[in-house]
PDB file of C-alpha atoms and ligand atoms in Angstrom:
ATOM      1  CA  UNK A   1      11.070  -4.893 -14.593  1.00 72.00           C
ATOM      2  CA  UNK A   2      13.927  -4.859 -12.100  1.00 86.00           C
ATOM      3  CA  UNK A   3      13.366  -4.756  -8.381  1.00 91.00           C
ATOM      4  CA  UNK A   4      13.683  -1.835  -5.985  1.00 95.00           C
ATOM      5  CA  UNK A   5      16.662  -2.492  -3.722  1.00 96.00           C
ATOM      6  CA  UNK A   6      17.639  -1.264  -0.297  1.00 97.00           C
ATOM      7  CA  UNK A   7      21.217  -1.968   0.643  1.00 97.00           C
ATOM      8  CA  UNK A   8      22.359  -1.653   4.294  1.00 97.00           C
ATOM      9  CA  UNK A   9      20.077   1.274   5.121  1.00 97.00           C
ATOM     10  CA  UNK A  10      20.326   3.068   8.441  1.00 98.00           C
ATOM     11  CA  UNK A  11      17.999   5.918   9.388  1.00 98.00           C
ATOM     12  CA  UNK A  12      18.077   7.834  12.663  1.00 97.00           C
ATOM     13  CA  UNK A  13      16.117  10.718  14.132  1.00 97.00           C
ATOM     14  CA  UNK A  14      18.406  12.258  16.759  1.00 95.00           C
ATOM     15  CA  UNK A  15      19.298   9.460  19.179  1.00 95.00           C
ATOM     16  CA  UNK A  16      16.511   7.192  17.842  1.00 95.00           C
ATOM     17  CA  UNK A  17      17.669   4.524  15.380  1.00 96.00           C
ATOM     18  CA  UNK A  18      14.581   3.763  13.292  1.00 97.00           C
ATOM     19  CA  UNK A  19      16.070   1.527  10.594  1.00 98.00           C
ATOM     20  CA  UNK A  20      19.234  -0.453  11.286  1.00 97.00           C
ATOM     21  CA  UNK A  21      21.405  -1.921   8.518  1.00 97.00           C
ATOM     22  CA  UNK A  22      18.305  -2.931   6.558  1.00 97.00           C
ATOM     23  CA  UNK A  23      18.687  -4.704   3.218  1.00 97.00           C
ATOM     24  CA  UNK A  24      15.630  -5.597   1.167  1.00 96.00           C
ATOM     25  CA  UNK A  25      14.621  -6.359  -2.417  1.00 96.00           C
ATOM     26  CA  UNK A  26      11.091  -5.434  -3.474  1.00 96.00           C
ATOM     27  CA  UNK A  27       9.645  -6.912  -6.652  1.00 94.00           C
ATOM     28  CA  UNK A  28       7.245  -4.826  -8.767  1.00 92.00           C
ATOM     29  CA  UNK A  29       5.446  -8.041  -9.739  1.00 90.00           C
ATOM     30  CA  UNK A  30       3.888  -8.864  -6.392  1.00 92.00           C
ATOM     31  CA  UNK A  31       2.321  -7.474  -3.239  1.00 94.00           C
ATOM     32  CA  UNK A  32       4.796  -7.183  -0.394  1.00 97.00           C
ATOM     33  CA  UNK A  33       3.243  -6.445   2.981  1.00 97.00           C
ATOM     34  CA  UNK A  34       5.363  -4.993   5.761  1.00 97.00           C
ATOM     35  CA  UNK A  35       3.894  -5.506   9.205  1.00 96.00           C
ATOM     36  CA  UNK A  36       4.959  -3.965  12.465  1.00 94.00           C
ATOM     37  CA  UNK A  37       3.741  -2.227  15.581  1.00 92.00           C
ATOM     38  CA  UNK A  38       3.040   1.505  15.665  1.00 90.00           C
ATOM     39  CA  UNK A  39       6.252   3.496  15.776  1.00 92.00           C
ATOM     40  CA  UNK A  40       8.469   0.700  14.412  1.00 94.00           C
ATOM     41  CA  UNK A  41       9.419   2.699  11.303  1.00 96.00           C
ATOM     42  CA  UNK A  42       6.947   1.600   8.605  1.00 95.00           C
ATOM     43  CA  UNK A  43       6.125   5.096   7.360  1.00 95.00           C
ATOM     44  CA  UNK A  44       9.808   6.060   7.491  1.00 96.00           C
ATOM     45  CA  UNK A  45      10.645   3.064   5.303  1.00 96.00           C
ATOM     46  CA  UNK A  46       7.995   4.007   2.713  1.00 95.00           C
ATOM     47  CA  UNK A  47       9.173   7.633   2.666  1.00 95.00           C
ATOM     48  CA  UNK A  48      12.712   6.420   1.987  1.00 96.00           C
ATOM     49  CA  UNK A  49      11.470   4.150  -0.811  1.00 95.00           C
ATOM     50  CA  UNK A  50       9.561   7.062  -2.347  1.00 92.00           C
ATOM     51  CA  UNK A  51      12.613   9.323  -2.132  1.00 93.00           C
ATOM     52  CA  UNK A  52      10.808  11.739   0.220  1.00 93.00           C
ATOM     53  CA  UNK A  53      13.549  11.171   2.762  1.00 95.00           C
ATOM     54  CA  UNK A  54      17.238  10.197   2.599  1.00 96.00           C
ATOM     55  CA  UNK A  55      18.959   7.418   4.596  1.00 98.00           C
ATOM     56  CA  UNK A  56      21.901   8.228   6.874  1.00 98.00           C
ATOM     57  CA  UNK A  57      23.919   5.416   5.361  1.00 97.00           C
ATOM     58  CA  UNK A  58      23.283   2.778   2.710  1.00 97.00           C
ATOM     59  CA  UNK A  59      21.875   3.016  -0.789  1.00 97.00           C
ATOM     60  CA  UNK A  60      18.482   2.688  -2.461  1.00 96.00           C
ATOM     61  CA  UNK A  61      18.397   1.710  -6.126  1.00 94.00           C
ATOM     62  CA  UNK A  62      15.285   2.477  -8.101  1.00 93.00           C
ATOM     63  CA  UNK A  63      15.245   0.882 -11.566  1.00 91.00           C
ATOM     64  CA  UNK A  64      15.093   3.449 -14.370  1.00 90.00           C
ATOM     65  CA  UNK A  65      11.582   3.392 -15.803  1.00 89.00           C
ATOM     66  CA  UNK A  66       9.875   2.071 -12.684  1.00 91.00           C
ATOM     67  CA  UNK A  67       7.114   4.550 -11.886  1.00 90.00           C
ATOM     68  CA  UNK A  68       6.271   4.764  -8.191  1.00 92.00           C
ATOM     69  CA  UNK A  69       2.822   5.702  -6.909  1.00 92.00           C
ATOM     70  CA  UNK A  70       1.896   6.491  -3.325  1.00 92.00           C
ATOM     71  CA  UNK A  71      -1.315   6.190  -1.360  1.00 91.00           C
ATOM     72  CA  UNK A  72      -1.767   7.429   2.190  1.00 87.00           C
ATOM     73  CA  UNK A  73      -3.981   6.731   5.176  1.00 85.00           C
ATOM     74  CA  UNK A  74      -6.147   9.752   4.287  1.00 88.00           C
ATOM     75  CA  UNK A  75      -7.614  10.141   0.790  1.00 91.00           C
ATOM     76  CA  UNK A  76      -5.942  13.545   0.152  1.00 92.00           C
ATOM     77  CA  UNK A  77      -8.408  14.527  -2.584  1.00 96.00           C
ATOM     78  CA  UNK A  78      -8.737  18.132  -3.754  1.00 97.00           C
ATOM     79  CA  UNK A  79     -11.975  19.371  -2.131  1.00 97.00           C
ATOM     80  CA  UNK A  80     -12.777  21.814  -4.940  1.00 97.00           C
ATOM     81  CA  UNK A  81     -12.646  19.099  -7.629  1.00 97.00           C
ATOM     82  CA  UNK A  82     -15.265  16.415  -8.295  1.00 97.00           C
ATOM     83  CA  UNK A  83     -14.527  12.755  -7.931  1.00 97.00           C
ATOM     84  CA  UNK A  84     -14.016  12.481 -11.714  1.00 96.00           C
ATOM     85  CA  UNK A  85     -11.701  15.510 -11.791  1.00 95.00           C
ATOM     86  CA  UNK A  86      -9.641  14.195  -8.879  1.00 96.00           C
ATOM     87  CA  UNK A  87      -9.109  10.874 -10.676  1.00 95.00           C
ATOM     88  CA  UNK A  88      -8.349  12.610 -13.980  1.00 94.00           C
ATOM     89  CA  UNK A  89      -5.402  14.312 -12.259  1.00 90.00           C
ATOM     90  CA  UNK A  90      -3.726  10.916 -12.074  1.00 85.00           C
ATOM     91  CA  UNK A  91      -3.902  10.238 -15.831  1.00 90.00           C
ATOM     92  CA  UNK A  92      -0.590  10.385 -17.670  1.00 83.00           C
ATOM     93  CA  UNK A  93      -0.245  13.105 -20.347  1.00 83.00           C
ATOM     94  CA  UNK A  94      -1.913  12.139 -23.628  1.00 84.00           C
ATOM     95  CA  UNK A  95      -4.627   9.983 -22.028  1.00 84.00           C
ATOM     96  CA  UNK A  96      -8.164  10.311 -23.244  1.00 84.00           C
ATOM     97  CA  UNK A  97     -10.659  11.705 -20.692  1.00 80.00           C
ATOM     98  CA  UNK A  98     -12.860   8.593 -21.119  1.00 87.00           C
ATOM     99  CA  UNK A  99     -10.173   6.602 -19.367  1.00 91.00           C
ATOM    100  CA  UNK A 100     -11.502   8.037 -16.131  1.00 93.00           C
ATOM    101  CA  UNK A 101     -14.756   6.139 -16.718  1.00 94.00           C
ATOM    102  CA  UNK A 102     -12.853   2.873 -16.591  1.00 90.00           C
ATOM    103  CA  UNK A 103     -11.281   3.695 -13.216  1.00 90.00           C
ATOM    104  CA  UNK A 104     -14.544   5.060 -11.829  1.00 93.00           C
ATOM    105  CA  UNK A 105     -16.318   1.824 -12.656  1.00 90.00           C
ATOM    106  CA  UNK A 106     -13.479  -0.331 -11.341  1.00 84.00           C
ATOM    107  CA  UNK A 107     -13.818   1.247  -7.878  1.00 86.00           C
ATOM    108  CA  UNK A 108     -17.604   1.433  -8.197  1.00 88.00           C
ATOM    109  CA  UNK A 109     -17.888   5.208  -8.179  1.00 94.00           C
ATOM    110  CA  UNK A 110     -19.629   5.740 -11.517  1.00 96.00           C
ATOM    111  CA  UNK A 111     -22.756   7.092  -9.812  1.00 97.00           C
ATOM    112  CA  UNK A 112     -20.707   9.465  -7.667  1.00 97.00           C
ATOM    113  CA  UNK A 113     -18.519  10.771 -10.504  1.00 97.00           C
ATOM    114  CA  UNK A 114     -19.741  14.365 -10.320  1.00 97.00           C
ATOM    115  CA  UNK A 115     -19.872  14.688  -6.553  1.00 98.00           C
ATOM    116  CA  UNK A 116     -17.328  16.568  -4.461  1.00 98.00           C
ATOM    117  CA  UNK A 117     -15.239  14.813  -1.781  1.00 97.00           C
ATOM    118  CA  UNK A 118     -17.307  16.356   1.051  1.00 97.00           C
ATOM    119  CA  UNK A 119     -20.381  14.624  -0.395  1.00 97.00           C
ATOM    120  CA  UNK A 120     -18.710  11.187  -0.292  1.00 96.00           C
ATOM    121  CA  UNK A 121     -18.339   8.780   2.628  1.00 92.00           C
ATOM    122  CA  UNK A 122     -14.854   7.974   3.938  1.00 89.00           C
ATOM    123  CA  UNK A 123     -14.849   4.669   2.072  1.00 88.00           C
ATOM    124  CA  UNK A 124     -15.853   6.339  -1.190  1.00 93.00           C
ATOM    125  CA  UNK A 125     -13.153   8.985  -0.773  1.00 94.00           C
ATOM    126  CA  UNK A 126     -10.527   6.302  -0.238  1.00 91.00           C
ATOM    127  CA  UNK A 127     -11.834   4.479  -3.328  1.00 90.00           C
ATOM    128  CA  UNK A 128     -11.427   7.657  -5.367  1.00 94.00           C
ATOM    129  CA  UNK A 129      -7.903   7.951  -4.009  1.00 94.00           C
ATOM    130  CA  UNK A 130      -7.193   4.356  -5.038  1.00 90.00           C
ATOM    131  CA  UNK A 131      -8.574   5.056  -8.544  1.00 91.00           C
ATOM    132  CA  UNK A 132      -6.378   8.158  -8.863  1.00 93.00           C
ATOM    133  CA  UNK A 133      -3.315   6.144  -7.858  1.00 91.00           C
ATOM    134  CA  UNK A 134      -4.183   3.313 -10.274  1.00 87.00           C
ATOM    135  CA  UNK A 135      -4.872   5.799 -13.097  1.00 89.00           C
ATOM    136  CA  UNK A 136      -1.231   6.906 -12.929  1.00 88.00           C
ATOM    137  CA  UNK A 137      -0.189   3.483 -14.268  1.00 84.00           C
ATOM    138  CA  UNK A 138       2.469   3.129 -11.614  1.00 86.00           C
ATOM    139  CA  UNK A 139       4.617   0.014 -11.751  1.00 89.00           C
ATOM    140  CA  UNK A 140       4.860  -0.090  -7.986  1.00 93.00           C
ATOM    141  CA  UNK A 141       2.406   1.502  -5.559  1.00 94.00           C
ATOM    142  CA  UNK A 142       3.552   2.338  -2.046  1.00 96.00           C
ATOM    143  CA  UNK A 143       0.655   2.235   0.410  1.00 95.00           C
ATOM    144  CA  UNK A 144       0.780   3.504   3.974  1.00 95.00           C
ATOM    145  CA  UNK A 145      -2.076   1.894   5.925  1.00 93.00           C
ATOM    146  CA  UNK A 146      -4.494   2.981   3.178  1.00 90.00           C
ATOM    147  CA  UNK A 147      -7.579   1.398   4.730  1.00 89.00           C
ATOM    148  CA  UNK A 148      -6.877   2.027   8.428  1.00 87.00           C
ATOM    149  CA  UNK A 149      -9.488   4.759   8.794  1.00 82.00           C
ATOM    150  CA  UNK A 150     -12.313   2.691   7.269  1.00 84.00           C
ATOM    151  CA  UNK A 151     -14.970   0.588   8.963  1.00 85.00           C
ATOM    152  CA  UNK A 152     -14.598  -3.196   8.923  1.00 87.00           C
ATOM    153  CA  UNK A 153     -16.888  -3.933   5.959  1.00 86.00           C
ATOM    154  CA  UNK A 154     -15.660  -1.144   3.683  1.00 83.00           C
ATOM    155  CA  UNK A 155     -12.099  -2.140   4.479  1.00 87.00           C
ATOM    156  CA  UNK A 156     -12.724  -5.814   3.710  1.00 87.00           C
ATOM    157  CA  UNK A 157     -14.383  -4.947   0.407  1.00 83.00           C
ATOM    158  CA  UNK A 158     -11.592  -2.619  -0.734  1.00 85.00           C
ATOM    159  CA  UNK A 159      -8.977  -5.186   0.262  1.00 88.00           C
ATOM    160  CA  UNK A 160     -10.648  -7.812  -1.902  1.00 85.00           C
ATOM    161  CA  UNK A 161     -10.897  -5.346  -4.804  1.00 82.00           C
ATOM    162  CA  UNK A 162      -7.234  -4.437  -4.518  1.00 86.00           C
ATOM    163  CA  UNK A 163      -6.255  -8.108  -4.346  1.00 87.00           C
ATOM    164  CA  UNK A 164      -8.166  -8.764  -7.591  1.00 84.00           C
ATOM    165  CA  UNK A 165      -6.437  -5.818  -9.257  1.00 80.00           C
ATOM    166  CA  UNK A 166      -2.975  -6.944  -8.170  1.00 81.00           C
ATOM    167  CA  UNK A 167      -3.712 -10.365  -9.664  1.00 81.00           C
ATOM    168  CA  UNK A 168      -5.096  -8.966 -12.926  1.00 82.00           C
ATOM    169  CA  UNK A 169      -2.830  -5.994 -13.637  1.00 79.00           C
ATOM    170  CA  UNK A 170       0.937  -6.125 -13.919  1.00 76.00           C
ATOM    171  CA  UNK A 171       1.424  -3.937 -10.901  1.00 84.00           C
ATOM    172  CA  UNK A 172       3.349  -4.307  -7.683  1.00 92.00           C
ATOM    173  CA  UNK A 173       2.371  -3.062  -4.254  1.00 95.00           C
ATOM    174  CA  UNK A 174       4.342  -2.401  -1.103  1.00 97.00           C
ATOM    175  CA  UNK A 175       1.814  -2.061   1.669  1.00 96.00           C
ATOM    176  CA  UNK A 176       2.576  -1.286   5.293  1.00 95.00           C
ATOM    177  CA  UNK A 177       0.050  -2.112   7.967  1.00 94.00           C
ATOM    178  CA  UNK A 178      -0.338  -3.268  11.554  1.00 89.00           C
ATOM    179  CA  UNK A 179      -3.447  -5.232  10.563  1.00 92.00           C
ATOM    180  CA  UNK A 180      -2.843  -8.980  10.328  1.00 94.00           C
ATOM    181  CA  UNK A 181      -6.010  -9.809   8.350  1.00 93.00           C
ATOM    182  CA  UNK A 182      -5.139  -7.103   5.826  1.00 94.00           C
ATOM    183  CA  UNK A 183      -1.700  -8.661   5.386  1.00 95.00           C
ATOM    184  CA  UNK A 184      -3.183 -12.134   4.862  1.00 95.00           C
ATOM    185  CA  UNK A 185      -5.777 -10.843   2.379  1.00 93.00           C
ATOM    186  CA  UNK A 186      -3.357  -8.860   0.246  1.00 93.00           C
ATOM    187  CA  UNK A 187       0.170 -10.151   0.578  1.00 95.00           C
ATOM    188  CA  UNK A 188       2.157 -12.470  -1.655  1.00 95.00           C
ATOM    189  CA  UNK A 189       5.092 -11.907   0.643  1.00 97.00           C
ATOM    190  CA  UNK A 190       4.803 -10.924   4.302  1.00 97.00           C
ATOM    191  CA  UNK A 191       7.600  -9.276   6.280  1.00 97.00           C
ATOM    192  CA  UNK A 192       7.766  -8.135   9.887  1.00 97.00           C
ATOM    193  CA  UNK A 193       9.728  -5.012  10.780  1.00 97.00           C
ATOM    194  CA  UNK A 194      11.015  -4.900  14.364  1.00 95.00           C
ATOM    195  CA  UNK A 195      13.783  -2.908  15.988  1.00 92.00           C
ATOM    196  CA  UNK A 196      14.784  -1.452  12.654  1.00 94.00           C
ATOM    197  CA  UNK A 197      15.183  -4.653  10.726  1.00 94.00           C
ATOM    198  CA  UNK A 198      13.184  -7.443   9.050  1.00 94.00           C
ATOM    199  CA  UNK A 199      12.815 -10.308  11.513  1.00 93.00           C
ATOM    200  CA  UNK A 200      10.396 -12.657   9.734  1.00 94.00           C
ATOM    201  CA  UNK A 201       9.310 -13.519   6.221  1.00 96.00           C
ATOM    202  CA  UNK A 202       6.683 -15.806   4.734  1.00 95.00           C
ATOM    203  CA  UNK A 203       5.260 -16.315   1.249  1.00 96.00           C
ATOM    204  CA  UNK A 204       1.603 -17.025   0.527  1.00 95.00           C
ATOM    205  CA  UNK A 205       0.285 -18.880  -2.542  1.00 91.00           C
ATOM    206  CA  UNK A 206      -1.392 -16.803  -5.300  1.00 86.00           C
ATOM    207  CA  UNK A 207      -5.165 -16.581  -5.649  1.00 82.00           C
ATOM    208  CA  UNK A 208      -8.109 -15.289  -3.714  1.00 82.00           C
ATOM    209  CA  UNK A 209      -7.763 -15.596   0.059  1.00 86.00           C
ATOM    210  CA  UNK A 210     -10.050 -17.323   2.506  1.00 89.00           C
ATOM    211  CA  UNK A 211      -9.050 -16.081   5.945  1.00 90.00           C
ATOM    212  CA  UNK A 212     -10.893 -18.983   7.568  1.00 94.00           C
ATOM    213  CA  UNK A 213      -8.978 -21.689   5.701  1.00 95.00           C
ATOM    214  CA  UNK A 214      -6.805 -23.862   7.978  1.00 95.00           C
ATOM    215  CA  UNK A 215      -3.606 -22.922   6.153  1.00 94.00           C
ATOM    216  CA  UNK A 216      -4.183 -19.164   6.553  1.00 95.00           C
ATOM    217  CA  UNK A 217      -5.223 -19.592  10.189  1.00 96.00           C
ATOM    218  CA  UNK A 218      -1.906 -21.358  10.758  1.00 96.00           C
ATOM    219  CA  UNK A 219       0.004 -18.456   9.178  1.00 95.00           C
ATOM    220  CA  UNK A 220      -2.030 -16.009  11.250  1.00 96.00           C
ATOM    221  CA  UNK A 221      -1.033 -17.794  14.459  1.00 96.00           C
ATOM    222  CA  UNK A 222       2.635 -17.613  13.528  1.00 94.00           C
ATOM    223  CA  UNK A 223       2.275 -13.946  12.625  1.00 94.00           C
ATOM    224  CA  UNK A 224       0.515 -12.993  15.852  1.00 94.00           C
ATOM    225  CA  UNK A 225       3.135 -14.820  17.896  1.00 93.00           C
ATOM    226  CA  UNK A 226       5.907 -12.992  16.071  1.00 91.00           C
ATOM    227  CA  UNK A 227       4.201  -9.587  16.465  1.00 89.00           C
ATOM    228  CA  UNK A 228       3.405 -10.051  20.176  1.00 85.00           C
TER     229      UNK A 228
HETATM  230  N1  LIG B 301      10.373  13.526  11.145  1.00 94.57           N
HETATM  231  C1  LIG B 301      10.619  12.883  12.307  1.00 94.57           C
HETATM  232  N2  LIG B 301      11.351  13.445  13.290  1.00 94.57           N
HETATM  233  C2  LIG B 301      11.643  12.784  14.428  1.00 94.57           C
HETATM  234  N3  LIG B 301      11.211  11.550  14.726  1.00 94.57           N
HETATM  235  C3  LIG B 301      10.471  10.925  13.796  1.00 94.57           C
HETATM  236  C4  LIG B 301      10.127  11.538  12.545  1.00 94.57           C
HETATM  237  N4  LIG B 301       9.385  10.669  11.834  1.00 94.57           N
HETATM  238  C5  LIG B 301       9.265   9.563  12.597  1.00 94.57           C
HETATM  239  N5  LIG B 301       9.914   9.706  13.770  1.00 94.57           N
HETATM  240  C6  LIG B 301      10.017   8.678  14.828  1.00 94.57           C
HETATM  241  O1  LIG B 301      10.507   7.506  14.207  1.00 94.57           O
HETATM  242  C7  LIG B 301       9.838   6.352  14.714  1.00 94.57           C
HETATM  243  C8  LIG B 301       9.173   5.597  13.580  1.00 94.57           C
HETATM  244  O2  LIG B 301       8.112   6.373  13.055  1.00 94.57           O
HETATM  245  P1  LIG B 301       7.176   5.881  11.859  1.00 94.57           P
HETATM  246  O3  LIG B 301       8.036   5.538  10.714  1.00 94.57           O
HETATM  247  O4  LIG B 301       6.152   6.934  11.645  1.00 94.57           O
HETATM  248  O5  LIG B 301       6.513   4.560  12.478  1.00 94.57           O
HETATM  249  P2  LIG B 301       5.218   3.741  12.023  1.00 94.57           P
HETATM  250  O6  LIG B 301       4.784   4.252  10.697  1.00 94.57           O
HETATM  251  O7  LIG B 301       5.665   2.311  12.001  1.00 94.57           O
HETATM  252  O8  LIG B 301       4.174   3.939  13.074  1.00 94.57           O
HETATM  253  C9  LIG B 301       8.885   6.860  15.775  1.00 94.57           C
HETATM  254  O9  LIG B 301       9.522   6.738  17.033  1.00 94.57           O
HETATM  255  C10 LIG B 301       8.685   8.308  15.414  1.00 94.57           C
HETATM  256  O10 LIG B 301       8.376   9.055  16.563  1.00 94.57           O
HETATM  257 MG1  LIG B 302       2.979   5.060  10.033  1.00 94.57          MG
END
C-alpha cells in the first residue's frame, strides 16, 4: 500500500503559522510517532491528514484504497449503546456479528460486553474505543494522544497491547503525543514537530520494547534534549 504524503504544507490560524512548509511521507506499514509540546500543531496535523481540515498551501495525497481510522483523547462512545454495540458500529458492511467477540477479547472486554459506557472505567472505555477503531479494518489509524487521560498502569498496558497489534496486524499508526515513554514504547519512527516543521527523526528497531534497556535510555536522552 502506498504512503500518505504531505507536500509543502502550510497552515495558519489568523496571524499564527501552525505548520510551515511541511513535507512528510507516512507509511501504512509502521507506527510513526509525532512528538511535540502542547500547542505545537500536532492535532492540526492529524486533522489535515484525516481531511477534517484543509491546508492553506501545499498538497496531501491519500492513496486510493487506504482506509483511515481515527482515535481521540476521549473514548467518544455512544452512551446509550453497550460496549458490544459500540464496537459493532465499527464493523464494515457484511461482517458477521460474531466478529465483535474477537475484538472484545483482544482488548480484554469480554466480561464487560453488555455494559454501558457509564458503567466502565476510563481505561475500559478507551479500550472499547480502540476495539471499535480496529474493527473498522483501517489501513492507517490516526491517534491523537489516545491514552493521555489514563492512569500510568492502564496506559502502559494499553500501549503494550497496541504495540503487539501493530506488530501482528498489517496496520499502520500515526500517533501524536507529548509523552516520551509512549513514543519509545510504540514508535518505529519518531519525529519531533517544532515551530511548524519536523526538526528531528530517529528509527527504532522492531520488537517489544524495554524502556530500561541502555539503547532506549540513550534515545530517550536525545529526545528529551531535543524537546527541552
Ligand atoms: N480552530 C482553531 N482556530 C484558531 N486557532 C487554532 C485552532 N486550532 C488550533 N489553533 C491554534 O493552533 C496551535 C496548534 O494547536 P494544536 O494543533 O491543537 O496543538 P497541539 O495538538 O500540538 O497541542 C495552537 O496555538 C492553537 O491555539
Ligand atoms: Mg492536541
